[in-house]
Coordinates of C-alpha atoms in Angstrom, one line a residue:
Chain A
M1 CA 17.1 -34.3 -46.0
S2 CA 13.5 -33.4 -45.6
K3 CA 14.2 -32.8 -41.8
V4 CA 17.2 -30.6 -43.0
R5 CA 14.7 -28.4 -45.7
S6 CA 11.9 -28.7 -42.7
R7 CA 14.2 -26.9 -40.6
V8 CA 15.6 -24.2 -43.0
N9 CA 11.7 -23.5 -43.9
S10 CA 10.8 -23.1 -40.7
A11 CA 13.8 -20.8 -39.6
E12 CA 12.6 -18.8 -42.9
A13 CA 9.1 -18.4 -41.8
D14 CA 10.3 -17.6 -38.4
G15 CA 12.3 -14.6 -40.0
L16 CA 9.2 -13.7 -42.0
L17 CA 7.2 -13.5 -38.9
I18 CA 10.1 -11.6 -37.2
M19 CA 10.1 -9.0 -40.0
K20 CA 6.3 -8.6 -40.1
V21 CA 5.8 -8.2 -36.1
S22 CA 8.7 -5.4 -36.5
L23 CA 7.0 -3.7 -39.0
L24 CA 3.8 -4.0 -36.8
M25 CA 5.6 -2.8 -34.0
L26 CA 7.1 0.2 -36.1
S27 CA 3.9 1.4 -37.4
L28 CA 2.4 1.3 -33.9
L29 CA 5.2 3.0 -32.5
I30 CA 4.9 6.0 -35.2
M31 CA 1.1 5.7 -34.5
Q32 CA 1.9 6.3 -30.7
L33 CA 4.1 9.0 -31.4
I34 CA 1.5 10.7 -33.4
S35 CA -0.9 10.9 -30.7
S36 CA 1.9 11.5 -28.0
P37 CA 0.6 14.0 -25.5
L38 CA 4.1 15.3 -25.5
L39 CA 3.7 16.5 -28.9
A40 CA 0.3 17.9 -28.3
K41 CA 2.0 19.8 -25.3
E42 CA 3.9 21.4 -28.2
S43 CA 1.2 22.1 -30.3
G44 CA 0.2 25.6 -29.0
R45 CA -1.2 25.1 -25.3
S46 CA -0.5 27.8 -23.4
G47 CA -0.4 25.7 -20.1
L48 CA -2.9 28.1 -18.3
T49 CA -6.3 27.1 -17.8
K50 CA -9.2 30.0 -18.1
I51 CA -11.2 30.5 -14.6
D52 CA -13.5 33.0 -13.3
G53 CA -14.0 34.1 -10.2
V54 CA -13.3 37.4 -7.7
A55 CA -9.7 36.9 -6.1
P56 CA -10.1 36.9 -2.2
E57 CA -8.4 39.9 -0.3
F58 CA -5.8 39.0 1.6
E59 CA -3.4 40.5 4.3
L60 CA -0.1 38.9 4.5
L61 CA 3.4 39.6 5.8
D62 CA 6.5 39.0 3.7
F63 CA 9.3 37.4 4.9
E64 CA 11.2 40.7 5.6
G65 CA 8.3 41.9 7.5
E66 CA 6.2 44.2 5.0
T67 CA 2.3 43.8 4.8
H68 CA 0.8 43.2 1.4
H69 CA -2.9 43.6 0.7
L70 CA -4.3 42.0 -2.7
S71 CA -5.9 45.7 -3.4
D72 CA -2.4 46.9 -3.5
Y73 CA -2.0 45.6 -6.6
R74 CA -5.4 46.6 -8.0
G75 CA -4.8 48.1 -11.7
E76 CA -2.1 45.5 -12.7
P77 CA -2.0 41.9 -13.8
L78 CA -0.8 39.9 -11.0
I79 CA 0.7 36.5 -10.8
V80 CA 0.3 35.0 -7.9
N81 CA 2.1 31.5 -6.8
F82 CA 1.4 29.2 -3.7
W83 CA 4.0 27.3 -2.5
A84 CA 6.3 25.5 0.0
T85 CA 9.7 24.8 0.7
W86 CA 9.7 21.2 0.7
C87 CA 7.5 20.9 -2.5
P88 CA 9.7 19.5 -5.3
P89 CA 8.0 20.8 -8.2
C90 CA 7.6 24.5 -6.2
R91 CA 11.2 24.4 -6.2
A92 CA 11.9 23.4 -9.6
E93 CA 9.8 26.3 -11.3
M94 CA 11.1 29.0 -8.8
P95 CA 13.7 29.7 -11.0
S96 CA 11.6 30.2 -14.4
M97 CA 9.5 32.6 -11.9
Q98 CA 12.4 34.5 -11.3
R99 CA 13.2 34.7 -14.8
A100 CA 9.9 35.8 -15.6
W101 CA 10.0 38.8 -12.9
E102 CA 13.1 39.9 -14.7
K103 CA 11.3 40.2 -17.9
I104 CA 7.9 41.7 -16.7
R105 CA 8.9 43.6 -13.7
E106 CA 9.2 46.9 -15.9
E107 CA 6.1 46.0 -17.7
G108 CA 3.5 46.9 -15.1
I109 CA 2.9 43.6 -14.2
A110 CA 3.4 42.1 -10.4
M111 CA 4.6 38.7 -9.3
L112 CA 4.0 37.3 -5.5
A113 CA 4.9 34.1 -4.3
I114 CA 2.7 33.0 -1.1
N115 CA 4.4 30.1 0.9
V116 CA 1.6 27.7 2.8
G117 CA 2.3 27.4 6.6
E118 CA 6.2 28.0 6.9
N119 CA 7.8 31.2 8.4
E120 CA 10.5 33.2 7.9
D121 CA 13.2 30.5 9.7
M122 CA 12.1 28.2 7.3
I123 CA 12.0 30.3 3.9
F124 CA 15.4 32.1 4.7
P125 CA 17.6 29.1 4.1
F126 CA 15.6 28.7 0.9
T127 CA 16.1 32.0 -0.7
A128 CA 20.2 31.4 -0.4
E129 CA 19.7 28.1 -3.0
Y130 CA 17.0 29.6 -4.8
P131 CA 17.3 33.5 -5.0
V132 CA 14.2 35.5 -5.9
E133 CA 13.5 39.0 -5.8
F134 CA 9.7 39.3 -5.7
P135 CA 7.8 39.0 -2.8
L136 CA 7.5 36.1 -0.9
L137 CA 4.5 36.1 1.4
M138 CA 3.6 34.0 4.2
D139 CA 0.3 32.3 4.9
L140 CA 1.1 30.8 8.1
D141 CA -2.3 29.1 8.9
S142 CA -3.1 28.4 5.3
K143 CA -6.0 30.2 5.2
V144 CA -5.6 32.5 2.8
T145 CA -4.7 29.3 0.2
Q146 CA -8.0 27.8 0.9
Q147 CA -10.1 30.9 0.5
W148 CA -8.4 31.0 -3.0
K149 CA -9.5 27.4 -3.6
V150 CA -6.0 26.0 -3.9
R151 CA -5.9 21.9 -3.5
G152 CA -2.3 21.2 -4.3
L153 CA 1.1 22.8 -4.5
P154 CA 2.1 24.5 -6.5
T155 CA -0.7 25.9 -8.0
T156 CA -0.7 30.0 -9.8
I157 CA -3.2 32.1 -10.6
V158 CA -3.1 35.0 -12.8
V159 CA -5.5 37.9 -11.5
D160 CA -6.4 40.5 -13.8
P161 CA -6.2 44.5 -13.1
A162 CA -9.9 44.6 -12.1
G163 CA -9.1 42.0 -9.4
R164 CA -10.5 38.9 -11.1
M165 CA -8.8 35.3 -11.1
V166 CA -8.6 34.8 -14.6
Y167 CA -5.9 31.7 -15.3
R168 CA -4.9 28.9 -13.3
A169 CA -1.8 26.4 -13.4
V170 CA -1.6 23.2 -11.3
G171 CA 2.0 22.1 -11.4
G172 CA 4.9 23.7 -12.2
R173 CA 5.3 25.6 -15.5
E174 CA 8.3 27.5 -17.1
W175 CA 6.8 31.1 -16.2
D176 CA 9.3 32.6 -18.6
S177 CA 7.8 31.5 -21.8
D178 CA 6.6 34.1 -23.8
K179 CA 3.5 31.8 -24.7
I180 CA 2.2 32.1 -21.1
L181 CA 3.4 35.5 -20.3
D182 CA 1.8 37.0 -23.2
L183 CA -1.4 35.8 -22.0
V184 CA -0.4 38.0 -18.8
R185 CA 0.7 41.1 -20.8
A186 CA -2.8 41.1 -22.9
L187 CA -4.4 41.3 -19.7
K188 CA -3.1 45.2 -19.5
Chain B
M1 CA 7.1 -21.7 -34.8
S2 CA 9.4 -21.9 -32.0
L3 CA 9.0 -21.5 -28.3
C4 CA 11.1 -18.6 -28.4
M5 CA 9.1 -17.2 -31.4
K6 CA 5.8 -17.6 -29.6
K7 CA 7.1 -16.1 -26.2
I8 CA 8.2 -12.7 -28.2
V9 CA 5.2 -12.7 -30.2
L10 CA 3.2 -13.1 -27.1
Y11 CA 5.1 -10.5 -25.6
M12 CA 4.8 -8.2 -28.1
V13 CA 1.1 -8.6 -28.6
L14 CA 0.6 -7.8 -24.9
I15 CA 2.5 -4.8 -25.1
F16 CA 0.4 -3.4 -27.8
T17 CA -2.8 -4.4 -26.7
A18 CA -2.9 -3.4 -23.1
S19 CA -4.2 0.2 -22.6
T20 CA -2.8 0.5 -19.2
L21 CA 0.8 -0.2 -18.4
Y22 CA 1.7 -1.5 -15.0
A23 CA 5.7 -1.1 -14.1
D24 CA 7.5 -2.5 -11.1
V25 CA 11.0 -1.0 -11.2
N26 CA 13.2 0.4 -8.8
D27 CA 13.4 4.2 -8.4
N28 CA 15.3 5.9 -5.4
D29 CA 15.3 2.7 -3.7
G30 CA 11.4 2.0 -3.6
K31 CA 9.5 0.1 -6.0
V32 CA 7.2 2.0 -8.6
W33 CA 3.8 1.5 -10.0
L34 CA 2.6 3.3 -12.9
W35 CA -0.7 3.4 -14.8
E36 CA -1.4 5.3 -18.1
E37 CA -4.2 5.9 -20.4
H38 CA -5.5 8.7 -22.6
G39 CA -2.5 10.8 -21.7
V40 CA -3.3 10.6 -17.8
S41 CA -0.7 9.2 -15.5
L42 CA -0.6 7.8 -11.9
K43 CA 2.8 7.1 -10.7
F44 CA 3.0 5.6 -7.1
T45 CA 6.8 5.0 -5.5
Q46 CA 7.0 3.5 -2.1
L47 CA 8.6 5.4 0.7
T48 CA 10.2 3.6 3.8
P49 CA 8.6 4.2 7.2
L50 CA 12.2 5.7 7.6
Q51 CA 11.7 8.1 4.7
S52 CA 8.4 9.1 5.7
E53 CA 9.3 9.8 9.5
A54 CA 12.5 11.9 8.4
F55 CA 10.3 14.0 6.3
F56 CA 7.5 15.0 9.2
I57 CA 10.3 15.1 11.8
G58 CA 11.8 17.6 9.4
R59 CA 8.6 19.3 9.4
G60 CA 8.2 19.8 13.0
F61 CA 6.5 16.3 14.0
S62 CA 7.7 14.3 17.4
A63 CA 9.5 10.9 16.6
E64 CA 6.7 9.1 18.1
N65 CA 3.9 11.0 15.8
A66 CA 6.1 10.8 12.8
A67 CA 6.3 7.1 13.3
V68 CA 2.5 6.7 13.1
V69 CA 2.9 8.4 9.6
G70 CA 5.6 5.9 8.5
S71 CA 3.9 3.0 9.6
S72 CA 0.7 4.2 7.5
C73 CA 2.2 2.5 4.0
M74 CA 3.2 6.0 2.7
F75 CA 3.8 6.2 -0.9
Q76 CA 4.9 9.2 -3.5
G77 CA 2.3 10.0 -5.7
I78 CA 2.9 11.8 -8.8
F79 CA -0.7 12.2 -11.1
R80 CA -0.7 14.1 -14.3
N81 CA -2.9 15.1 -16.9
D82 CA -1.0 15.4 -20.3
G83 CA -3.9 14.1 -22.1
A84 CA -6.5 16.5 -23.7
K85 CA -9.5 16.2 -21.3
T86 CA -10.3 17.5 -18.0
V87 CA -9.5 14.9 -15.4
E88 CA -11.3 15.1 -11.8
Y89 CA -11.0 12.3 -9.2
N90 CA -12.1 12.0 -5.2
L91 CA -9.7 9.9 -3.4
T92 CA -12.5 8.9 -1.1
E93 CA -13.7 7.1 -4.0
W94 CA -11.0 4.9 -4.3
K95 CA -10.5 1.2 -2.5
V96 CA -7.5 -0.5 -1.2
I97 CA -8.4 -4.2 -1.7
Q98 CA -6.8 -6.7 0.3
Q99 CA -7.4 -10.7 -0.2
Q100 CA -8.4 -12.5 3.2
N101 CA -8.3 -16.1 1.9
L102 CA -9.3 -17.3 -1.4
Q103 CA -13.1 -16.7 -1.1
S104 CA -13.0 -13.2 0.7
Q105 CA -11.3 -10.0 0.1
Y106 CA -12.2 -6.4 2.0
S107 CA -11.4 -2.9 1.1
K108 CA -11.1 0.3 2.8
Q109 CA -10.3 3.8 2.1
I110 CA -7.1 5.6 1.7
L111 CA -6.4 7.6 4.5
V112 CA -7.1 11.3 3.3
R113 CA -6.4 15.0 4.5
N114 CA -9.8 15.0 6.7
Y115 CA -9.0 11.5 8.4
W116 CA -5.3 12.9 9.4
D117 CA -6.4 16.6 10.2
K118 CA -8.8 14.4 12.6
K119 CA -6.1 12.5 14.1
W120 CA -4.1 15.5 14.6
D121 CA -6.4 17.3 16.6
L122 CA -7.0 14.7 19.0
L123 CA -3.1 14.5 19.6
D124 CA -2.9 17.6 20.1
I125 CA -0.3 18.6 17.2
P126 CA 0.6 22.2 16.6
D127 CA -0.5 23.9 13.6
S128 CA 2.7 24.5 11.8
P129 CA 3.6 20.7 11.3
K130 CA -0.2 20.2 10.7
I131 CA -0.3 22.7 7.7
A132 CA 2.7 20.7 6.5
F133 CA 1.2 17.6 6.6
R134 CA -2.0 18.2 5.1
W135 CA -0.3 20.1 1.9
S136 CA 2.1 17.4 1.3
L137 CA -0.5 14.8 0.9
I138 CA -2.1 14.3 -2.7
P139 CA -5.2 16.9 -2.8
T140 CA -8.2 14.4 -1.8
Q141 CA -10.3 16.0 -4.8
Q142 CA -8.6 17.5 -7.6
Q143 CA -9.4 18.8 -10.9
F144 CA -6.5 18.6 -13.6
E145 CA -6.8 20.4 -16.9
P146 CA -4.4 19.6 -19.6
E147 CA -0.7 20.0 -18.5
D148 CA -1.6 20.0 -14.9
Y149 CA -0.1 17.5 -12.5
N150 CA 0.4 17.2 -8.6
W151 CA 3.0 15.7 -6.2
G152 CA 2.2 14.6 -2.8
M153 CA 2.3 11.4 -0.5
I154 CA -0.4 9.1 -0.1
S155 CA -1.2 6.8 2.7
F156 CA -2.9 3.3 2.2
G157 CA -3.2 2.8 5.9
L158 CA -1.9 -0.8 6.0
Q159 CA 1.3 -2.1 7.7
P160 CA 5.0 -2.3 6.0
S161 CA 5.0 -5.1 3.6
E162 CA 1.5 -5.7 3.2
S163 CA 0.4 -6.0 -0.6
F164 CA -3.1 -4.6 -1.9
D165 CA -4.5 -3.8 -5.1
L166 CA -6.0 -0.2 -5.4
D167 CA -9.3 0.6 -7.2
V168 CA -9.0 3.9 -9.1
T169 CA -11.6 5.9 -10.3
L170 CA -11.3 9.0 -12.4
Y171 CA -13.6 11.1 -14.5
L172 CA -12.4 12.2 -17.9
N173 CA -14.8 15.2 -19.1
G174 CA -17.1 13.9 -16.5
S175 CA -17.0 10.2 -18.0
K176 CA -16.4 7.3 -15.1
L177 CA -13.3 5.4 -15.8
Q178 CA -12.2 2.6 -13.2
T179 CA -9.3 0.6 -13.2
T180 CA -7.2 -1.5 -10.6
I181 CA -3.8 -1.3 -10.1
L182 CA -2.6 -5.1 -9.2
A183 CA -0.3 -6.3 -6.2
M184 CA 1.0 -3.0 -4.8
E185 CA 3.0 -3.5 -1.8
C186 CA 4.0 -1.3 1.0
A187 CA 7.7 -0.6 1.8
K188 CA 9.5 -2.5 4.8

């Protein structure tokens, strides 16, 4: 009889412990969620980092053979994306860049994507899969990319109308979000 | 308390007291090691020699040179900053640690972009694959502001199937943070 009671008491104690541990887990989970970076991500950050420096001049061909200089874009905000076809996050953000371009193209804001190290033959098949209407320039020897102090792909730099680099994003972003585009619009 | 309950409690305590998380699960056929702290995450996924070779043959390497890369213990790395602080690292400070026997271990550096640049120069590799290789590696040095991230390959310079620990050094708002990711393995 005492053995049975002892087992019952033991089972009750285990049950109580499970409940206590579950409550502890739940409270820890809630604390983790409150401090979660995912929530912080939606709390008003723009996703762009302020930087300051003169944007280095360049002369690059687009993949249709036309020459582009940075100075051609003086007087308007410019979004410059550095990318490559083999880079998964570059491919992932390209549709959002096209959607952003559709929003801003009539607003006096320019957008360029500078491919790092690939030629027309490599870029052309990409454009069938990811059609974009803004210029795709080719930095075949990656010298311009290095001059712009890009370390990893994708990196996007926003240049103000005076030719200064003012924002940077390392890694992909949803470029058509108004939170980002409003920062660019404010440069006009 | 029953043995089963003790295990459950121990498991829960381990989960909620650990500030870092080590995962070892299959993802696209490769084992994955994940470290997270302060909203910063480092994810390493094994790449088999065949996967690495195929990628670099596609970028213009000869089969012979792609095999050199394939057998250098390549991983895909995803470094993210979803926290609130600026994160910096320099891969030349990280150490690949191998146990030689019970008493001794030795460490070596990660094979970073400069190492491979010199190697490809010696082998007279053409510019296009050399540039693709350089940019497909995780940057040797990087600064991540909140929401920044990079994907890239990382070479630990070991033979297929070898195991090692990885000593990691990061700087969060300038403060040094060191950790060790244990029991990583090069793919077969």
